Amino acid sequence: MESRRLNPVFLFDTTHHALWAEEIARECGFAAQVVPAPAGADAKCDLALEALPEDAAPLGDALREAGVAFRLYAERAGPG
């Protein structure tokens, strides 16, 4: 059986914050992309930022330092 990994997804209250977070991620060299917010995440904004698992903590630190408000949501990936 294949193990699942967690894909961190950053959730935001506004589209502006989601796009700002993507800009910060790129400037810091993180592999991250804007994606639709997961249905079960109860997000206030329809956009989210998905990152690699190993980048979640340092990207979160960069967003906090820049003043971007977010919540972290972990979505299961992989089969079943």
Tab-separated table of C-alpha atoms in Angstrom:
chain	number	residue	atom	x	y	z
A	1	MET	CA	0.000	0.000	0.000
A	2	GLU	CA	1.338	3.440	-0.957
A	3	SER	CA	1.659	5.912	1.914
A	4	ARG	CA	0.054	9.316	1.659
A	5	ARG	CA	1.859	12.584	2.105
A	6	LEU	CA	0.408	15.814	3.343
A	7	ASN	CA	0.284	18.755	0.961
A	8	PRO	CA	0.230	21.996	2.930
A	9	VAL	CA	-2.270	24.525	1.639
A	10	PHE	CA	-2.249	28.106	2.894
A	11	LEU	CA	-5.716	29.658	3.162
A	12	PHE	CA	-6.460	33.372	3.088
A	13	ASP	CA	-9.337	35.721	3.839
A	14	THR	CA	-8.872	37.693	0.615
A	15	THR	CA	-7.725	37.143	-2.949
A	16	HIS	CA	-5.232	39.955	-2.424
A	17	HIS	CA	-3.525	37.977	0.367
A	18	ALA	CA	-3.404	34.815	-1.754
A	19	LEU	CA	-1.711	36.629	-4.636
A	20	TRP	CA	0.610	38.500	-2.271
A	21	ALA	CA	1.609	35.171	-0.691
A	22	GLU	CA	2.394	33.731	-4.116
A	23	GLU	CA	4.629	36.716	-4.849
A	24	ILE	CA	6.467	36.268	-1.552
A	25	ALA	CA	6.890	32.542	-2.184
A	26	ARG	CA	8.445	33.212	-5.600
A	27	GLU	CA	10.739	35.931	-4.232
A	28	CYS	CA	11.938	33.499	-1.538
A	29	GLY	CA	12.485	30.679	-4.046
A	30	PHE	CA	9.724	28.344	-2.822
A	31	ALA	CA	7.890	26.058	-5.230
A	32	ALA	CA	4.302	27.137	-4.583
A	33	GLN	CA	1.257	27.784	-6.723
A	34	VAL	CA	-2.142	29.373	-6.348
A	35	VAL	CA	-4.881	26.730	-6.450
A	36	PRO	CA	-8.612	26.672	-5.737
A	37	ALA	CA	-9.278	26.484	-2.010
A	38	PRO	CA	-10.233	22.927	-0.995
A	39	ALA	CA	-13.976	22.427	-0.588
A	40	GLY	CA	-13.669	21.129	2.971
A	41	ALA	CA	-11.377	23.919	4.154
A	42	ASP	CA	-14.090	26.450	4.996
A	43	ALA	CA	-12.009	29.146	3.292
A	44	LYS	CA	-13.157	32.767	3.086
A	45	CYS	CA	-11.304	33.226	-0.201
A	46	ASP	CA	-11.679	30.932	-3.221
A	47	LEU	CA	-7.896	30.807	-3.689
A	48	ALA	CA	-5.201	29.042	-1.706
A	49	LEU	CA	-1.452	28.578	-2.013
A	50	GLU	CA	-0.145	25.017	-2.206
A	51	ALA	CA	3.456	24.339	-1.250
A	52	LEU	CA	5.793	21.397	-0.871
A	53	PRO	CA	5.647	19.750	2.557
A	54	GLU	CA	9.232	20.692	3.371
A	55	ASP	CA	8.522	24.352	2.551
A	56	ALA	CA	5.476	24.778	4.811
A	57	ALA	CA	7.305	26.036	7.914
A	58	PRO	CA	9.798	28.381	6.216
A	59	LEU	CA	7.151	29.743	3.849
A	60	GLY	CA	4.808	30.304	6.788
A	61	ASP	CA	7.588	32.213	8.536
A	62	ALA	CA	8.159	34.369	5.435
A	63	LEU	CA	4.431	35.129	5.149
A	64	ARG	CA	4.182	36.065	8.842
A	65	GLU	CA	7.241	38.305	8.532
A	66	ALA	CA	5.622	40.079	5.556
A	67	GLY	CA	2.347	40.500	7.452
A	68	VAL	CA	0.232	38.131	5.347
A	69	ALA	CA	-2.560	36.588	7.424
A	70	PHE	CA	-3.188	32.903	6.653
A	71	ARG	CA	-4.362	29.574	8.015
A	72	LEU	CA	-2.621	26.313	7.183
A	73	TYR	CA	-4.720	23.423	5.904
A	74	ALA	CA	-3.263	19.958	5.292
A	75	GLU	CA	-4.887	18.048	2.464
A	76	ARG	CA	-4.345	14.351	1.906
A	77	ALA	CA	-2.936	13.422	-1.477
A	78	GLY	CA	-2.547	10.149	-3.260
A	79	PRO	CA	-4.825	7.181	-3.833
A	80	GLY	CA	-7.828	6.387	-1.655
